[in-house]
CSV table of N, CA and C in Angstrom, one decimal:
chain,number,residue,atom,x,y,z
A,484,MET,N,-11.3,-5.5,-3.6
A,484,MET,CA,-11.1,-4.6,-4.7
A,484,MET,C,-9.9,-4.9,-5.5
A,485,THR,N,-9.9,-4.6,-6.7
A,485,THR,CA,-8.7,-4.9,-7.5
A,485,THR,C,-7.8,-3.7,-7.6
A,486,PHE,N,-6.5,-3.9,-7.9
A,486,PHE,CA,-5.6,-2.9,-8.0
A,486,PHE,C,-6.0,-1.8,-9.1
A,487,ALA,N,-6.5,-2.3,-10.2
A,487,ALA,CA,-7.0,-1.4,-11.3
A,487,ALA,C,-8.2,-0.5,-10.8
A,488,MET,N,-9.0,-1.0,-10.0
A,488,MET,CA,-10.1,-0.2,-9.5
A,488,MET,C,-9.7,0.9,-8.5
A,489,VAL,N,-8.7,0.6,-7.7
A,489,VAL,CA,-8.2,1.6,-6.7
A,489,VAL,C,-7.2,2.5,-7.3
A,490,PHE,N,-6.3,2.0,-8.1
A,490,PHE,CA,-5.2,2.8,-8.7
A,490,PHE,C,-5.2,2.6,-10.2
A,491,PRO,N,-6.1,3.2,-10.9
A,491,PRO,CA,-6.2,3.0,-12.4
A,491,PRO,C,-5.0,3.6,-13.1
A,492,HIS,N,-4.3,4.5,-12.6
A,492,HIS,CA,-3.1,5.1,-13.2
A,492,HIS,C,-1.8,4.6,-12.7
A,493,GLY,N,-1.8,3.6,-11.8
A,493,GLY,CA,-0.6,3.0,-11.3
A,493,GLY,C,-0.1,3.7,-10.0
A,494,ARG,N,0.8,3.1,-9.3
A,494,ARG,CA,1.4,3.6,-8.1
A,494,ARG,C,2.9,3.4,-8.2
A,495,TYR,N,3.7,4.2,-7.5
A,495,TYR,CA,5.1,4.2,-7.4
A,495,TYR,C,5.6,4.2,-6.0
A,496,VAL,N,6.5,3.4,-5.6
A,496,VAL,CA,7.1,3.4,-4.3
A,496,VAL,C,8.0,4.7,-4.1
A,497,VAL,N,7.7,5.5,-3.0
A,497,VAL,CA,8.5,6.7,-2.8
A,497,VAL,C,9.1,6.7,-1.4
A,498,GLY,N,9.0,5.6,-0.7
A,498,GLY,CA,9.5,5.5,0.7
A,498,GLY,C,9.9,4.1,1.0
A,499,GLU,N,10.4,4.0,2.2
A,499,GLU,CA,10.9,2.7,2.7
A,499,GLU,C,9.7,1.9,3.4
A,500,VAL,N,9.7,0.6,3.4
A,500,VAL,CA,8.8,-0.2,4.1
A,500,VAL,C,9.1,-0.2,5.6
A,501,GLU,N,8.2,0.3,6.4
A,501,GLU,CA,8.5,0.5,7.8
A,501,GLU,C,7.4,-0.2,8.7
A,502,PRO,N,7.8,-0.7,9.9
A,502,PRO,CA,6.8,-1.2,10.8
A,502,PRO,C,5.9,-0.1,11.3
A,503,VAL,N,4.6,-0.4,11.5
A,503,VAL,CA,3.6,0.5,12.0
A,503,VAL,C,3.6,0.4,13.6
A,504,LYS,N,3.7,1.5,14.3
A,504,LYS,CA,3.8,1.5,15.7
A,504,LYS,C,2.4,1.2,16.3
A,505,ASP,N,2.3,0.4,17.3
A,505,ASP,CA,1.1,0.2,18.1
A,505,ASP,C,1.2,1.2,19.2
A,506,PHE,N,0.5,2.3,19.1
A,506,PHE,CA,0.6,3.4,20.1
A,506,PHE,C,0.1,3.0,21.5
A,507,ASP,N,-0.9,2.1,21.5
A,507,ASP,CA,-1.4,1.7,22.8
A,507,ASP,C,-0.4,0.8,23.6
A,508,ALA,N,0.2,-0.1,22.8
A,508,ALA,CA,1.1,-1.1,23.5
A,508,ALA,C,2.6,-0.6,23.7
A,509,SER,N,3.0,0.4,22.9
A,509,SER,CA,4.3,0.9,23.0
A,509,SER,C,4.4,1.9,24.2
A,510,THR,N,5.6,1.9,24.8
A,510,THR,CA,5.8,2.8,25.9
A,510,THR,C,7.1,3.6,25.5
A,511,ASN,N,7.4,4.6,26.3
A,511,ASN,CA,8.5,5.5,26.1
A,511,ASN,C,9.8,4.6,26.1
A,512,GLY,N,10.4,4.5,24.9
A,512,GLY,CA,11.6,3.7,24.8
A,512,GLY,C,11.4,2.3,24.4
A,513,ARG,N,10.1,1.8,24.3
A,513,ARG,CA,9.8,0.4,23.9
A,513,ARG,C,8.8,0.4,22.8
A,514,PHE,N,9.3,0.1,21.6
A,514,PHE,CA,8.5,0.0,20.4
A,514,PHE,C,7.8,-1.3,20.3
A,515,VAL,N,6.5,-1.3,20.0
A,515,VAL,CA,5.7,-2.5,19.8
A,515,VAL,C,5.1,-2.3,18.4
A,516,GLN,N,5.3,-3.3,17.5
A,516,GLN,CA,4.7,-3.2,16.2
A,516,GLN,C,3.2,-3.5,16.2
A,517,ALA,N,2.4,-2.8,15.5
A,517,ALA,CA,1.0,-3.1,15.4
A,517,ALA,C,0.7,-4.4,14.7
A,518,ARG,N,-0.4,-5.0,15.1
A,518,ARG,CA,-0.9,-6.2,14.5
A,518,ARG,C,-2.3,-5.9,14.0
A,519,ASP,N,-2.7,-6.4,12.9
A,519,ASP,CA,-4.1,-6.3,12.4
A,519,ASP,C,-5.0,-7.0,13.4
A,520,LYS,N,-6.1,-6.3,13.8
A,520,LYS,CA,-7.0,-6.8,14.8
A,520,LYS,C,-7.7,-8.1,14.3
A,521,GLN,N,-8.0,-8.2,13.0
A,521,GLN,CA,-8.8,-9.3,12.6
A,521,GLN,C,-7.8,-10.5,12.2
A,522,ALA,N,-6.8,-10.2,11.4
A,522,ALA,CA,-5.9,-11.3,10.9
A,522,ALA,C,-4.8,-11.6,11.8
A,523,GLY,N,-4.4,-10.7,12.7
A,523,GLY,CA,-3.3,-11.0,13.7
A,523,GLY,C,-2.0,-10.8,13.0
A,524,GLU,N,-1.9,-10.4,11.8
A,524,GLU,CA,-0.6,-10.2,11.1
A,524,GLU,C,0.0,-8.9,11.5
A,525,LEU,N,1.4,-8.8,11.4
A,525,LEU,CA,2.1,-7.6,11.6
A,525,LEU,C,1.7,-6.6,10.5
A,526,VAL,N,1.7,-5.3,10.9
A,526,VAL,CA,1.3,-4.2,10.0
A,526,VAL,C,2.6,-3.4,9.6
A,527,TRP,N,2.8,-3.3,8.3
A,527,TRP,CA,3.9,-2.5,7.8
A,527,TRP,C,3.3,-1.4,6.9
A,528,GLN,N,4.0,-0.3,6.6
A,528,GLN,CA,3.5,0.7,5.7
A,528,GLN,C,4.6,1.2,4.8
A,529,VAL,N,4.2,1.6,3.6
A,529,VAL,CA,5.1,2.2,2.6
A,529,VAL,C,4.4,3.4,1.9
A,530,SER,N,5.1,4.4,1.7
A,530,SER,CA,4.6,5.6,1.0
A,530,SER,C,4.6,5.3,-0.5
A,531,VAL,N,3.5,5.6,-1.1
A,531,VAL,CA,3.4,5.4,-2.6
A,531,VAL,C,2.8,6.7,-3.2
A,532,MET,N,3.2,6.9,-4.5
A,532,MET,CA,2.7,8.1,-5.2
A,532,MET,C,1.7,7.6,-6.3
A,533,ASP,N,0.6,8.3,-6.4
A,533,ASP,CA,-0.4,7.9,-7.4
A,533,ASP,C,-0.1,8.7,-8.7
A,534,ALA,N,-0.1,8.0,-9.8
A,534,ALA,CA,0.2,8.6,-11.1
A,534,ALA,C,-1.0,9.3,-11.7
A,535,ASP,N,-2.1,9.4,-11.0
A,535,ASP,CA,-3.3,10.1,-11.6
A,535,ASP,C,-3.0,11.5,-11.8
A,536,PRO,N,-3.0,12.0,-13.1
A,536,PRO,CA,-2.7,13.4,-13.4
A,536,PRO,C,-3.7,14.4,-12.9
A,537,THR,N,-4.9,14.0,-12.5
A,537,THR,CA,-5.9,14.9,-12.0
A,537,THR,C,-5.8,15.2,-10.5
A,538,LEU,N,-5.0,14.5,-9.8
A,538,LEU,CA,-4.9,14.7,-8.3
A,538,LEU,C,-4.0,15.9,-8.0
A,539,LYS,N,-4.4,16.6,-6.9
A,539,LYS,CA,-3.6,17.8,-6.5
A,539,LYS,C,-2.3,17.2,-5.9
A,540,ALA,N,-1.3,18.0,-5.8
A,540,ALA,CA,0.0,17.6,-5.2
A,540,ALA,C,-0.1,16.9,-3.9
A,541,ALA,N,-0.9,17.5,-3.0
A,541,ALA,CA,-1.1,17.0,-1.6
A,541,ALA,C,-1.8,15.7,-1.6
A,542,GLN,N,-2.5,15.3,-2.6
A,542,GLN,CA,-3.2,14.1,-2.7
A,542,GLN,C,-2.5,12.9,-3.3
A,543,LYS,N,-1.3,13.2,-3.9
A,543,LYS,CA,-0.6,12.2,-4.7
A,543,LYS,C,0.1,11.1,-3.9
A,544,THR,N,0.6,11.4,-2.7
A,544,THR,CA,1.3,10.5,-1.9
A,544,THR,C,0.5,10.0,-0.7
A,545,VAL,N,0.4,8.7,-0.5
A,545,VAL,CA,-0.4,8.1,0.6
A,545,VAL,C,0.4,6.9,1.2
A,546,ALA,N,0.1,6.6,2.4
A,546,ALA,CA,0.7,5.4,3.0
A,546,ALA,C,-0.3,4.2,2.8
A,547,VAL,N,0.3,3.1,2.3
A,547,VAL,CA,-0.4,1.9,2.1
A,547,VAL,C,0.1,0.9,3.2
A,548,LYS,N,-0.9,0.4,4.0
A,548,LYS,CA,-0.5,-0.6,5.0
A,548,LYS,C,-0.5,-2.0,4.5
A,549,ILE,N,0.5,-2.8,4.8
A,549,ILE,CA,0.7,-4.1,4.3
A,549,ILE,C,0.6,-5.1,5.5
A,550,LEU,N,-0.2,-6.1,5.4
A,550,LEU,CA,-0.3,-7.1,6.4
A,550,LEU,C,0.6,-8.3,6.0
A,551,SER,N,1.6,-8.6,6.8
A,551,SER,CA,2.6,-9.6,6.5
A,551,SER,C,3.3,-10.1,7.7
A,552,PRO,N,3.6,-11.4,7.8
A,552,PRO,CA,4.4,-11.9,9.0
A,552,PRO,C,5.9,-11.4,9.0
A,553,VAL,N,6.4,-11.0,7.8
A,553,VAL,CA,7.7,-10.5,7.6
A,553,VAL,C,7.7,-9.2,6.8
A,554,GLN,N,8.8,-8.5,7.0
A,554,GLN,CA,8.9,-7.2,6.3
A,554,GLN,C,8.8,-7.4,4.8
A,555,PRO,N,7.8,-6.8,4.1
A,555,PRO,CA,7.8,-6.9,2.6
A,555,PRO,C,8.9,-6.2,1.9
A,556,VAL,N,9.3,-6.7,0.8
A,556,VAL,CA,10.4,-6.1,0.0
A,556,VAL,C,9.8,-5.5,-1.3
A,557,PRO,N,10.1,-4.2,-1.5
A,557,PRO,CA,9.5,-3.6,-2.7
A,557,PRO,C,10.1,-4.2,-4.0
A,558,PRO,N,9.5,-4.1,-5.1
A,558,PRO,CA,10.0,-4.6,-6.4
A,558,PRO,C,11.3,-3.9,-6.7
A,559,ALA,N,12.1,-4.5,-7.5
A,559,ALA,CA,13.4,-3.9,-7.9
A,559,ALA,C,13.1,-2.7,-8.8
A,560,PRO,N,14.0,-1.6,-8.6
A,560,PRO,CA,13.8,-0.4,-9.5
A,560,PRO,C,13.9,-0.8,-11.0
A,561,MET,N,13.2,0.0,-11.8
A,561,MET,CA,13.3,-0.2,-13.2
A,561,MET,C,14.2,0.8,-13.8
A,562,PRO,N,15.1,0.4,-14.7
A,562,PRO,CA,16.1,1.3,-15.3
A,562,PRO,C,15.3,2.4,-16.1
A,563,GLY,N,15.8,3.7,-15.9
A,563,GLY,CA,15.2,4.8,-16.6
A,563,GLY,C,14.0,5.4,-16.0
A,564,LEU,N,13.5,4.9,-14.9
A,564,LEU,CA,12.4,5.5,-14.1
A,564,LEU,C,12.9,6.0,-12.8
A,565,PRO,N,12.4,7.2,-12.5
A,565,PRO,CA,12.8,7.9,-11.2
A,565,PRO,C,12.2,7.2,-10.0
A,566,PHE,N,11.1,6.5,-10.1
A,566,PHE,CA,10.4,5.8,-9.0
A,566,PHE,C,10.1,4.4,-9.5
A,567,THR,N,9.9,3.5,-8.5
A,567,THR,CA,9.7,2.1,-8.7
A,567,THR,C,8.2,1.8,-8.8
A,568,PRO,N,7.7,1.3,-10.0
A,568,PRO,CA,6.3,0.9,-10.1
A,568,PRO,C,6.0,-0.2,-9.2
A,569,VAL,N,4.8,-0.2,-8.6
A,569,VAL,CA,4.4,-1.3,-7.7
A,569,VAL,C,2.9,-1.6,-7.9
A,570,GLU,N,2.5,-2.8,-7.6
A,570,GLU,CA,1.1,-3.2,-7.6
A,570,GLU,C,0.9,-3.9,-6.3
A,571,PHE,N,-0.4,-3.9,-5.9
A,571,PHE,CA,-0.8,-4.6,-4.6
A,571,PHE,C,-1.9,-5.5,-4.9
A,572,ASP,N,-2.0,-6.6,-4.1
A,572,ASP,CA,-3.1,-7.6,-4.2
A,572,ASP,C,-3.9,-7.6,-2.8
A,573,GLN,N,-5.1,-8.1,-2.9
A,573,GLN,CA,-6.0,-8.3,-1.8
A,573,GLN,C,-6.1,-7.0,-1.0
A,574,ILE,N,-6.7,-6.0,-1.7
A,574,ILE,CA,-6.8,-4.6,-1.3
A,574,ILE,C,-8.1,-4.4,-0.5
A,575,THR,N,-8.0,-3.8,0.6
A,575,THR,CA,-9.2,-3.4,1.4
A,575,THR,C,-9.1,-1.8,1.6
A,576,VAL,N,-10.2,-1.1,1.2
A,576,VAL,CA,-10.2,0.3,1.4
A,576,VAL,C,-11.3,0.6,2.4
A,577,THR,N,-11.0,1.3,3.5
A,577,THR,CA,-11.9,1.7,4.5
A,577,THR,C,-12.0,3.2,4.6
A,578,PRO,N,-13.2,3.7,4.4
A,578,PRO,CA,-13.4,5.2,4.5
A,578,PRO,C,-13.5,5.5,6.0
A,579,TYR,N,-13.1,6.8,6.3
A,579,TYR,CA,-13.2,7.3,7.7
A,579,TYR,C,-13.2,8.8,7.6
A,580,VAL,N,-13.6,9.5,8.7
A,580,VAL,CA,-13.5,11.0,8.7
A,580,VAL,C,-12.3,11.3,9.5
A,581,ASN,N,-11.4,12.1,8.9
A,581,ASN,CA,-10.1,12.4,9.5
A,581,ASN,C,-10.3,13.6,10.5
A,582,GLY,N,-9.2,14.0,11.1
A,582,GLY,CA,-9.2,15.0,12.2
A,582,GLY,C,-9.7,16.4,11.7
A,583,ASN,N,-9.7,16.6,10.4
A,583,ASN,CA,-10.2,17.9,9.8
A,583,ASN,C,-11.6,17.8,9.4
A,584,GLY,N,-12.3,16.6,9.7
A,584,GLY,CA,-13.7,16.4,9.3
A,584,GLY,C,-13.9,16.1,7.9
A,585,ARG,N,-12.8,15.7,7.2
A,585,ARG,CA,-12.9,15.3,5.8
A,585,ARG,C,-12.9,13.8,5.6
A,586,LEU,N,-13.5,13.4,4.5
A,586,LEU,CA,-13.5,11.9,4.2
A,586,LEU,C,-12.1,11.5,3.8
A,587,ALA,N,-11.6,10.4,4.3
A,587,ALA,CA,-10.3,9.9,4.0
A,587,ALA,C,-10.4,8.4,3.9
A,588,TYR,N,-9.4,7.7,3.4
A,588,TYR,CA,-9.4,6.3,3.2
A,588,TYR,C,-8.2,5.6,3.8
A,589,SER,N,-8.4,4.5,4.4
A,589,SER,CA,-7.3,3.7,4.9
A,589,SER,C,-7.1,2.5,3.9
A,590,ILE,N,-5.9,2.3,3.3
A,590,ILE,CA,-5.7,1.3,2.3
A,590,ILE,C,-4.8,0.2,3.0
A,591,ARG,N,-5.4,-1.0,3.0
A,591,ARG,CA,-4.7,-2.2,3.5
A,591,ARG,C,-4.6,-3.2,2.4
A,592,VAL,N,-3.4,-3.9,2.3
A,592,VAL,CA,-3.2,-4.9,1.3
A,592,VAL,C,-2.5,-6.1,1.9
A,593,ARG,N,-2.5,-7.2,1.2
A,593,ARG,CA,-1.8,-8.4,1.6
A,593,ARG,C,-0.5,-8.7,0.9
A,594,GLU,N,-0.3,-8.1,-0.3
A,594,GLU,CA,0.9,-8.4,-1.1
A,594,GLU,C,1.3,-7.2,-1.9
A,595,MET,N,2.6,-6.9,-1.9
A,595,MET,CA,3.2,-5.9,-2.8
A,595,MET,C,4.1,-6.6,-3.8
A,596,ARG,N,4.0,-6.2,-5.1
A,596,ARG,CA,4.8,-6.9,-6.1
A,596,ARG,C,5.1,-6.0,-7.3
A,597,ALA,N,5.9,-6.4,-8.2
A,597,ALA,CA,6.2,-5.7,-9.4
A,597,ALA,C,5.0,-5.8,-10.3
A,598,PRO,N,4.7,-4.8,-11.1
A,598,PRO,CA,3.6,-4.8,-12.0
A,598,PRO,C,3.7,-6.0,-13.0
A,599,ARG,N,2.6,-6.5,-13.3
A,599,ARG,CA,2.6,-7.6,-14.3
A,599,ARG,C,2.7,-7.0,-15.7
A,600,PRO,N,3.4,-7.7,-16.6
A,600,PRO,CA,3.5,-7.2,-18.0
A,600,PRO,C,2.2,-7.1,-18.6
A,601,VAL,N,2.0,-6.0,-19.4
A,601,VAL,CA,0.7,-5.8,-20.1
A,601,VAL,C,0.4,-7.0,-21.0
A,602,GLY,N,-0.8,-7.5,-21.0
A,602,GLY,CA,-1.2,-8.6,-21.8
A,602,GLY,C,-0.9,-10.0,-21.3
A,603,LYS,N,-0.2,-10.1,-20.2
A,603,LYS,CA,0.1,-11.4,-19.6
A,603,LYS,C,-1.1,-12.1,-19.1
A,604,LEU,N,-2.1,-11.4,-18.5
A,604,LEU,CA,-3.3,-12.0,-18.0
A,604,LEU,C,-4.1,-12.6,-19.1
A,605,SER,N,-4.2,-11.8,-20.2
A,605,SER,CA,-5.1,-12.2,-21.3
A,605,SER,C,-4.5,-13.4,-22.0
A,606,SER,N,-3.2,-13.5,-22.2
A,606,SER,CA,-2.5,-14.6,-22.8
A,606,SER,C,-2.7,-15.8,-22.0
A,607,ALA,N,-2.6,-15.7,-20.6
A,607,ALA,CA,-2.8,-16.8,-19.7
A,607,ALA,C,-4.2,-17.4,-19.8
A,608,LYS,N,-5.2,-16.5,-20.0
A,608,LYS,CA,-6.6,-16.9,-20.2
A,608,LYS,C,-6.8,-17.7,-21.5
A,609,ASP,N,-6.1,-17.1,-22.6
A,609,ASP,CA,-6.2,-17.7,-23.9
A,609,ASP,C,-5.6,-19.1,-23.9
A,610,ALA,N,-4.6,-19.4,-23.1
A,610,ALA,CA,-3.9,-20.7,-23.0
A,610,ALA,C,-4.8,-21.7,-22.3
A,611,ALA,N,-5.7,-21.3,-21.5
A,611,ALA,CA,-6.5,-22.2,-20.7
A,611,ALA,C,-7.6,-22.9,-21.4
């Protein structure tokens, strides 16, 4: 899926990038970081806020899991904005039923980066 399909209004970083705990392998006092079962990559997560104005407040912030051998670094903050805009590449969205019996989604990505300037993709296509 593309970033625009999943997040048409954009996303903003609102938390730190943190390692995801492997609850099965970790023991009391010993933290083991989760690895993706298919790719074998370490799993990190970051809280992001959706800019979709139609979402309820409780739906605006979600955790995005990032598969990466090293801790990803969020884009640099932009002057004048309270939150840092972010885009993701190689997105996988997996639906599941949560503990409340409601449909929820797990979002996994391969890359976190600063948003591309508007029009950059079209000008690159025109140059080809």
